[in-house]
Coordinates of N, CA and C in Angstrom, one line a residue:
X5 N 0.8 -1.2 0.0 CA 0.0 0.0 0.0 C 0.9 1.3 0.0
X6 N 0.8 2.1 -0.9 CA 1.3 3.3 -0.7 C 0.6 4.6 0.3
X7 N 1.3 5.2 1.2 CA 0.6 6.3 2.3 C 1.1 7.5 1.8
X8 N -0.2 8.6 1.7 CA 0.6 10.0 1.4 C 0.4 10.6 2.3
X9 N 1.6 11.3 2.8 CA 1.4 12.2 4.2 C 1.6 13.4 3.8
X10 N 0.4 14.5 3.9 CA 1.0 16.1 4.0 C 0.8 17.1 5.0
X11 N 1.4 18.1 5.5 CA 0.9 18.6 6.3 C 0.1 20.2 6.1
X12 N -0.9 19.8 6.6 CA -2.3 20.6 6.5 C -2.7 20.1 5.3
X13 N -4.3 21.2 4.9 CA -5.3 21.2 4.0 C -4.7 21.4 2.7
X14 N -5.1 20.8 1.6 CA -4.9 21.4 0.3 C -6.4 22.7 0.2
X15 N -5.7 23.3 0.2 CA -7.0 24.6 -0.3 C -8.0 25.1 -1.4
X16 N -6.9 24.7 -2.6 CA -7.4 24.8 -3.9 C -8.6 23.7 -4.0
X17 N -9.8 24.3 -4.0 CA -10.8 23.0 -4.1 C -10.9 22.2 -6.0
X18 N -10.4 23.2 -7.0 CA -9.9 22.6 -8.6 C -8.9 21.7 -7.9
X19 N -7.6 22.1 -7.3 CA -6.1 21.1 -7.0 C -7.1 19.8 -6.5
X20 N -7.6 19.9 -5.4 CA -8.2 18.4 -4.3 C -9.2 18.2 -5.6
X21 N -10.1 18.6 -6.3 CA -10.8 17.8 -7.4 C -9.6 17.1 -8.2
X22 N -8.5 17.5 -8.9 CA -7.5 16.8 -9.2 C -7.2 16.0 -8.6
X23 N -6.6 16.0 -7.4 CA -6.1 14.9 -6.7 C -7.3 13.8 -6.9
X24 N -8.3 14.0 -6.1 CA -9.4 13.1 -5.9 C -9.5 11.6 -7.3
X25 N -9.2 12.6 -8.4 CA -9.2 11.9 -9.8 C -8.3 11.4 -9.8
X26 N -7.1 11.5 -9.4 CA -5.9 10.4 -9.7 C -6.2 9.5 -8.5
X27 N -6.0 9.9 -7.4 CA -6.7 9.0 -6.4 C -7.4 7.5 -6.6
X28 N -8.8 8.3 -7.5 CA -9.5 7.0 -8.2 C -8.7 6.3 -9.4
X29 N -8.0 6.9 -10.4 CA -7.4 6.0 -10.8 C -6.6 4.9 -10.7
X30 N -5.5 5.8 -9.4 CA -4.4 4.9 -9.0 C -5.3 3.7 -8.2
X31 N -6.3 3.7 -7.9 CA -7.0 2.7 -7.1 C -7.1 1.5 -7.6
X32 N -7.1 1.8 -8.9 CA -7.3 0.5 -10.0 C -6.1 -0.4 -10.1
X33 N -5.1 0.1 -9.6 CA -3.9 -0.3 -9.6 C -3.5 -1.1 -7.9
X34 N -3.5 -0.6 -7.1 CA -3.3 -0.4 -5.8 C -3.9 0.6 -4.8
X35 N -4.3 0.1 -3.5 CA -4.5 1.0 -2.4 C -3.8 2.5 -2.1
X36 N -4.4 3.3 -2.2 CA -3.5 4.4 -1.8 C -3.9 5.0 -0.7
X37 N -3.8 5.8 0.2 CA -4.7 6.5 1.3 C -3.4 7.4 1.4
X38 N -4.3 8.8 1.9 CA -3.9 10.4 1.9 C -4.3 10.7 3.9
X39 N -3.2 10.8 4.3 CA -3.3 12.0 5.8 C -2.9 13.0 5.3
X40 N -3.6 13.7 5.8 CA -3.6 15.4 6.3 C -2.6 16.0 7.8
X41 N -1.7 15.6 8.2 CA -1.3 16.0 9.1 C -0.9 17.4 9.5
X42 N -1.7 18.0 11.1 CA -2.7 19.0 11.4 C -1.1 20.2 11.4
X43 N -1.7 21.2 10.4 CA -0.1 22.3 10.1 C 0.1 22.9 11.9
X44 N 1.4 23.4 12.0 CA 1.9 23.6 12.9 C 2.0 25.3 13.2
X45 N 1.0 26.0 14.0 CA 1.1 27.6 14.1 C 2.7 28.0 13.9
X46 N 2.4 29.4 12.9 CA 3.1 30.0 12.6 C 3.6 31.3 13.8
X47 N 3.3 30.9 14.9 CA 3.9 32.0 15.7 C 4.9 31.9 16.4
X48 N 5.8 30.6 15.8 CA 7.0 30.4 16.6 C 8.7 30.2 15.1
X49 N 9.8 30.3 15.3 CA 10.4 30.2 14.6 C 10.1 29.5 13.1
X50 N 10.8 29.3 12.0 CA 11.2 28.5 10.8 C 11.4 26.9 11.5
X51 N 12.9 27.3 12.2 CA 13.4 26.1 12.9 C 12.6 25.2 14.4
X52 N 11.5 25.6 14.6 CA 10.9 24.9 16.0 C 9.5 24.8 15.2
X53 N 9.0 25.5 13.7 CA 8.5 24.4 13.0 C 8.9 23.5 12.6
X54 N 9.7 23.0 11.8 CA 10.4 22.2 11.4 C 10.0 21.2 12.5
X55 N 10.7 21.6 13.4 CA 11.2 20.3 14.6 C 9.8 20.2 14.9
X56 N 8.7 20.9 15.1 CA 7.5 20.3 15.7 C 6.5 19.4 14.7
X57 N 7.2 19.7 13.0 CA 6.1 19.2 12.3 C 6.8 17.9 12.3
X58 N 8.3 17.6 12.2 CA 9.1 16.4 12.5 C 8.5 15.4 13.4
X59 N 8.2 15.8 14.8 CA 7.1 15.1 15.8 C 6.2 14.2 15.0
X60 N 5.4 15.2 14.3 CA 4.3 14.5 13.7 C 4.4 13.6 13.0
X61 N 5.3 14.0 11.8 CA 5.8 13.0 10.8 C 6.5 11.9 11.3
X62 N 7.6 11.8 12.6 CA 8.3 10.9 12.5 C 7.8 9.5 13.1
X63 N 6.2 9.8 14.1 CA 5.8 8.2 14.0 C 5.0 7.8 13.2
X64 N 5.1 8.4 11.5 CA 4.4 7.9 11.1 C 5.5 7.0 9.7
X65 N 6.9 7.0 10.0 CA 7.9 6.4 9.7 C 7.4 4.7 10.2
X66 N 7.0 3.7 9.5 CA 6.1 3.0 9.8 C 6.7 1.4 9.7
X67 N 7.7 1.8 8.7 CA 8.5 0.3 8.2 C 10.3 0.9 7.4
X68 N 10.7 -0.2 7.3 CA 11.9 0.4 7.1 C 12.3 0.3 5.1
X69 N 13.0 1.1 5.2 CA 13.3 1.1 3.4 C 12.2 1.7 2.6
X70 N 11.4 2.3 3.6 CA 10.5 2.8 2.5 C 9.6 4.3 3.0
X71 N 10.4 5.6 3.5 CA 9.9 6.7 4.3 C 10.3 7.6 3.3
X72 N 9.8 7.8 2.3 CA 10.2 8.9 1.6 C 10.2 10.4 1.4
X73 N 10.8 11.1 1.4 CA 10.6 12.9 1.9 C 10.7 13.3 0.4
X74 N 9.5 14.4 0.0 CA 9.9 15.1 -1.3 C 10.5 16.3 -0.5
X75 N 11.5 16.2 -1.8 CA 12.4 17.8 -1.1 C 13.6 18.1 -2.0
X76 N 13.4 19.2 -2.1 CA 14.1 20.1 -3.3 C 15.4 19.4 -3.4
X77 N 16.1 18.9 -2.6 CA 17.6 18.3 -2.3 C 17.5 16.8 -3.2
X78 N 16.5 17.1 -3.0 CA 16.3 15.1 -3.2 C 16.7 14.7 -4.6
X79 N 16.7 13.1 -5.1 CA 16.8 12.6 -6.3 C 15.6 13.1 -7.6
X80 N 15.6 13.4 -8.4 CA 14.9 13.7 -9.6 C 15.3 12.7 -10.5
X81 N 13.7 12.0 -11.0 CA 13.8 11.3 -11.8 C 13.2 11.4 -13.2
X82 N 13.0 10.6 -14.2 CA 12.3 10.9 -15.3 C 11.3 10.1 -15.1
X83 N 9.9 10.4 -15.9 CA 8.8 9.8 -15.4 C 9.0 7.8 -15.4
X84 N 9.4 7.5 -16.6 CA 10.2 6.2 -16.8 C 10.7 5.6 -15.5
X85 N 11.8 6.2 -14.8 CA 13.0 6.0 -14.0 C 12.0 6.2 -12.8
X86 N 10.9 7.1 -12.4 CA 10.2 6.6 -11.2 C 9.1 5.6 -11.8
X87 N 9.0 5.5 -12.7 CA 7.7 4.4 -12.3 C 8.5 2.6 -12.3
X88 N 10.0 2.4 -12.4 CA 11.0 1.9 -12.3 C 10.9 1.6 -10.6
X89 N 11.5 2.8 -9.8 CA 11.4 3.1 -8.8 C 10.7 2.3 -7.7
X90 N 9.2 2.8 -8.4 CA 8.1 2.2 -7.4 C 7.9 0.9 -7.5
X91 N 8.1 0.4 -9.0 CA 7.7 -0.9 -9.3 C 9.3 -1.7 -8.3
X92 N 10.0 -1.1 -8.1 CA 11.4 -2.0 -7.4 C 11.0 -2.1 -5.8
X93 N 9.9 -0.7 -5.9 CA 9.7 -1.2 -3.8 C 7.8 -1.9 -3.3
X94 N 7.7 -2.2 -5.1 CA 6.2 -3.0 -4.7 C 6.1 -3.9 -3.5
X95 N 7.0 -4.4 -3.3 CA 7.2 -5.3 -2.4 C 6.6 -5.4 -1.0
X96 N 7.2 -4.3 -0.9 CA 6.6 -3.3 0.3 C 5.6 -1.8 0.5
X97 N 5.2 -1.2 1.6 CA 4.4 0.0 1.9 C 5.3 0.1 1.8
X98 N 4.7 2.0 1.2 CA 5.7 3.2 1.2 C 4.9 3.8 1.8
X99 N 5.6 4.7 2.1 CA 5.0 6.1 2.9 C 5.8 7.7 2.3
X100 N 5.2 7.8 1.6 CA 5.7 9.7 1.0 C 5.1 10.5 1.8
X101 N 6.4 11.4 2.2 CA 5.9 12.7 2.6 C 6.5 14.2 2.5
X102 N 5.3 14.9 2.2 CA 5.2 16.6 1.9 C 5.5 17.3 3.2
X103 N 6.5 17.9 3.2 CA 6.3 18.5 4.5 C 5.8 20.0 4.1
X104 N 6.0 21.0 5.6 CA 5.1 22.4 5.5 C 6.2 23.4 4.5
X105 N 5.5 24.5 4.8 CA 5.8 25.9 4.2 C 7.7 25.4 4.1
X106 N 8.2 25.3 5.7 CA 9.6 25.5 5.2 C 10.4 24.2 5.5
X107 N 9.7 23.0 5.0 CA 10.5 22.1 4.5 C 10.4 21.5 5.5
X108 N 11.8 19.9 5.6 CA 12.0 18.9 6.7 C 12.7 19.5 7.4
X109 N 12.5 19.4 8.3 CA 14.3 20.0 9.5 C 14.9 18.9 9.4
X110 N 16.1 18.7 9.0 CA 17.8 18.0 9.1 C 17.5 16.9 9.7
X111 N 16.8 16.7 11.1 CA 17.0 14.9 11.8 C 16.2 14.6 11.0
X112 N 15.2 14.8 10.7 CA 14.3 14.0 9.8 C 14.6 13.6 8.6
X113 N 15.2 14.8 7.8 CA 16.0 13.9 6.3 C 17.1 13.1 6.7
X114 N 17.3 13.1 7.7 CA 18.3 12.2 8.2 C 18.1 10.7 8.1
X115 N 17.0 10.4 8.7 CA 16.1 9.5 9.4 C 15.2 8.8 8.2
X116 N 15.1 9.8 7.1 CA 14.4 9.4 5.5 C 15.3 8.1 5.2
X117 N 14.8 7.4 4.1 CA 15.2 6.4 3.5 C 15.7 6.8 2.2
X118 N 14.8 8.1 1.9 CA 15.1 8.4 0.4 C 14.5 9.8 0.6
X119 N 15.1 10.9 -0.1 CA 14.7 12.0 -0.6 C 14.4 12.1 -2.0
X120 N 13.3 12.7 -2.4 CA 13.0 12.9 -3.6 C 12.4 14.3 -3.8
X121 N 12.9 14.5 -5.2 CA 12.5 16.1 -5.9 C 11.7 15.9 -7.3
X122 N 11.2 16.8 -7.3 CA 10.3 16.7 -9.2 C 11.1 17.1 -9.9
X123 N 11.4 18.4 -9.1 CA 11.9 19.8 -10.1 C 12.8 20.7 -9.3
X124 N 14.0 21.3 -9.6 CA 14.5 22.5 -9.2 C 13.8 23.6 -9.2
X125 N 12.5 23.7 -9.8 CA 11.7 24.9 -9.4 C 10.7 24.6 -8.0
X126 N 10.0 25.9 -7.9 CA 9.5 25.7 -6.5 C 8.4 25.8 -6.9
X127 N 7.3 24.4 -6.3 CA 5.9 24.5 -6.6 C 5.2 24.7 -5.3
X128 N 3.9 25.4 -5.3 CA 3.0 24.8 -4.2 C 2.3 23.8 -3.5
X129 N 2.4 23.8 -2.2 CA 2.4 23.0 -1.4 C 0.3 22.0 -2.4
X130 N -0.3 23.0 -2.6 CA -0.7 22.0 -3.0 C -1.0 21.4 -4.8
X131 N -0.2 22.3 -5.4 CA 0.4 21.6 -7.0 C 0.8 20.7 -6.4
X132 N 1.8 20.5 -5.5 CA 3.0 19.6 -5.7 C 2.7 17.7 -5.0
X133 N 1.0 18.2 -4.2 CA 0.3 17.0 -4.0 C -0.3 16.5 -5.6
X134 N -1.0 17.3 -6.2 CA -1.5 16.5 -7.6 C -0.4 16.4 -8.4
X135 N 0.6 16.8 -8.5 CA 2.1 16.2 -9.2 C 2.5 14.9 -9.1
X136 N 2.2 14.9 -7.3 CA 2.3 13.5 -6.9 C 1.9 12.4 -6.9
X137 N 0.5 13.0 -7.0 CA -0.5 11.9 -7.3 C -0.8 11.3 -8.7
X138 N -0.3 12.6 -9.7 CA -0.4 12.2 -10.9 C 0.7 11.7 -11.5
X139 N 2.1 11.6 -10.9 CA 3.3 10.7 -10.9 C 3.2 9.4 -10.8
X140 N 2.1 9.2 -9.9 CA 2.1 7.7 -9.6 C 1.2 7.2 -10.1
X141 N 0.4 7.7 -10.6 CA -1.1 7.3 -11.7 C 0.6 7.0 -13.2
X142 N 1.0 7.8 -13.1 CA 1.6 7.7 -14.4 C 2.3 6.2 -14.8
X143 N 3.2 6.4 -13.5 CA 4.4 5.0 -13.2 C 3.0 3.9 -13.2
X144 N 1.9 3.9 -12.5 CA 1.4 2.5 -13.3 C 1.1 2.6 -14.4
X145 N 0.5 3.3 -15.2 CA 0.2 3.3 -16.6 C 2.0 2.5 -17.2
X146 N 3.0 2.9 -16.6 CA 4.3 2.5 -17.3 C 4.5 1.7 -17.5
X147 N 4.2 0.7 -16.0 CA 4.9 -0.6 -15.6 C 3.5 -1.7 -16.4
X148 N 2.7 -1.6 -16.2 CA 1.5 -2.0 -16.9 C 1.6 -2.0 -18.2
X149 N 1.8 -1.1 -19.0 CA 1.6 -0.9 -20.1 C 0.4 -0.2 -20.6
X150 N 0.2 0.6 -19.9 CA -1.5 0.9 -20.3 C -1.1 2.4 -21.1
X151 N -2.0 2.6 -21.8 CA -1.5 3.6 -22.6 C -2.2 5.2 -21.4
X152 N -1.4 6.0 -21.3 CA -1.2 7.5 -20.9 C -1.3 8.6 -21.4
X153 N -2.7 9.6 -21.8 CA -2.8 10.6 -22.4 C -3.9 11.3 -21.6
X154 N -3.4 12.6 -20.8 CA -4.1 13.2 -20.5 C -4.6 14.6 -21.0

């Protein structure tokens, strides 16, 4: 089963109708399920967000070899080369996760299994959920062979 973890609401109610639609497709494929993990007030530092949204995220580090962090730092792949990817850790749950406004704090990419990036540009927190979701709608269409045209 794949887990998406983000923290807070997607807002864009067009973005979450997107998501929702890859959602259902990816379903045809495999179980997927989406947390919402509850964002963290902005009335204290950059860095004691970080570390408090880390809290959240880190018990949901669930199994090993497979806690993945999207993040600018991370590996970039081609759509081919992740749907590669996922088909190599079918094996097992994954668990992806988005963190907030200003990223993972350091123990935690620490503590990742894998970092991963789309793009060197910077998208929104909630583009960058239907990116995700429509990445992985993609990589089955790949590994399947099912034809892809959206």
């Amino acid at each position: 089963m794949i887990k998406i973890f983000w923290v807070g609401k997607t807002k864009n109610k067009q973005i979450s109708l997107l998501i929702e639609y890859y959602l259902k497709l990816i379903s045809k494929f495999q179980p997927l399920k989406v947390f919402a993990l509850p964002k963290v007030k902005k009335s204290v530092s950059r860095s004691q967000i970080q570390k408090l949204e880390a809290e959240l995220i880190l018990p949901k580090f669930t199994c090993v070899g497979c806690n993945i962090l999207l993040d600018e730092t991370g590996k970039q792949f081609t759509s081919p080369d992740f749907a590669d990817f996922l088909q190599k850790k079918s094996h097992q749950d994954l668990n992806l996760f988005i963190g907030g406004a200003f990223g993972f704090a350091p123990s935690l990419k620490e503590k990742a299994d894998f970092l991963l990036s789309f793009s060197d540009m910077t998208f929104t927190h909630d583009m960058i959920r239907a990116i995700l979701c429509e990445q992985i709608y993609r990589a089955f269409t790949i590994t399947t062979g099912k034809e892809y045209h959206y």
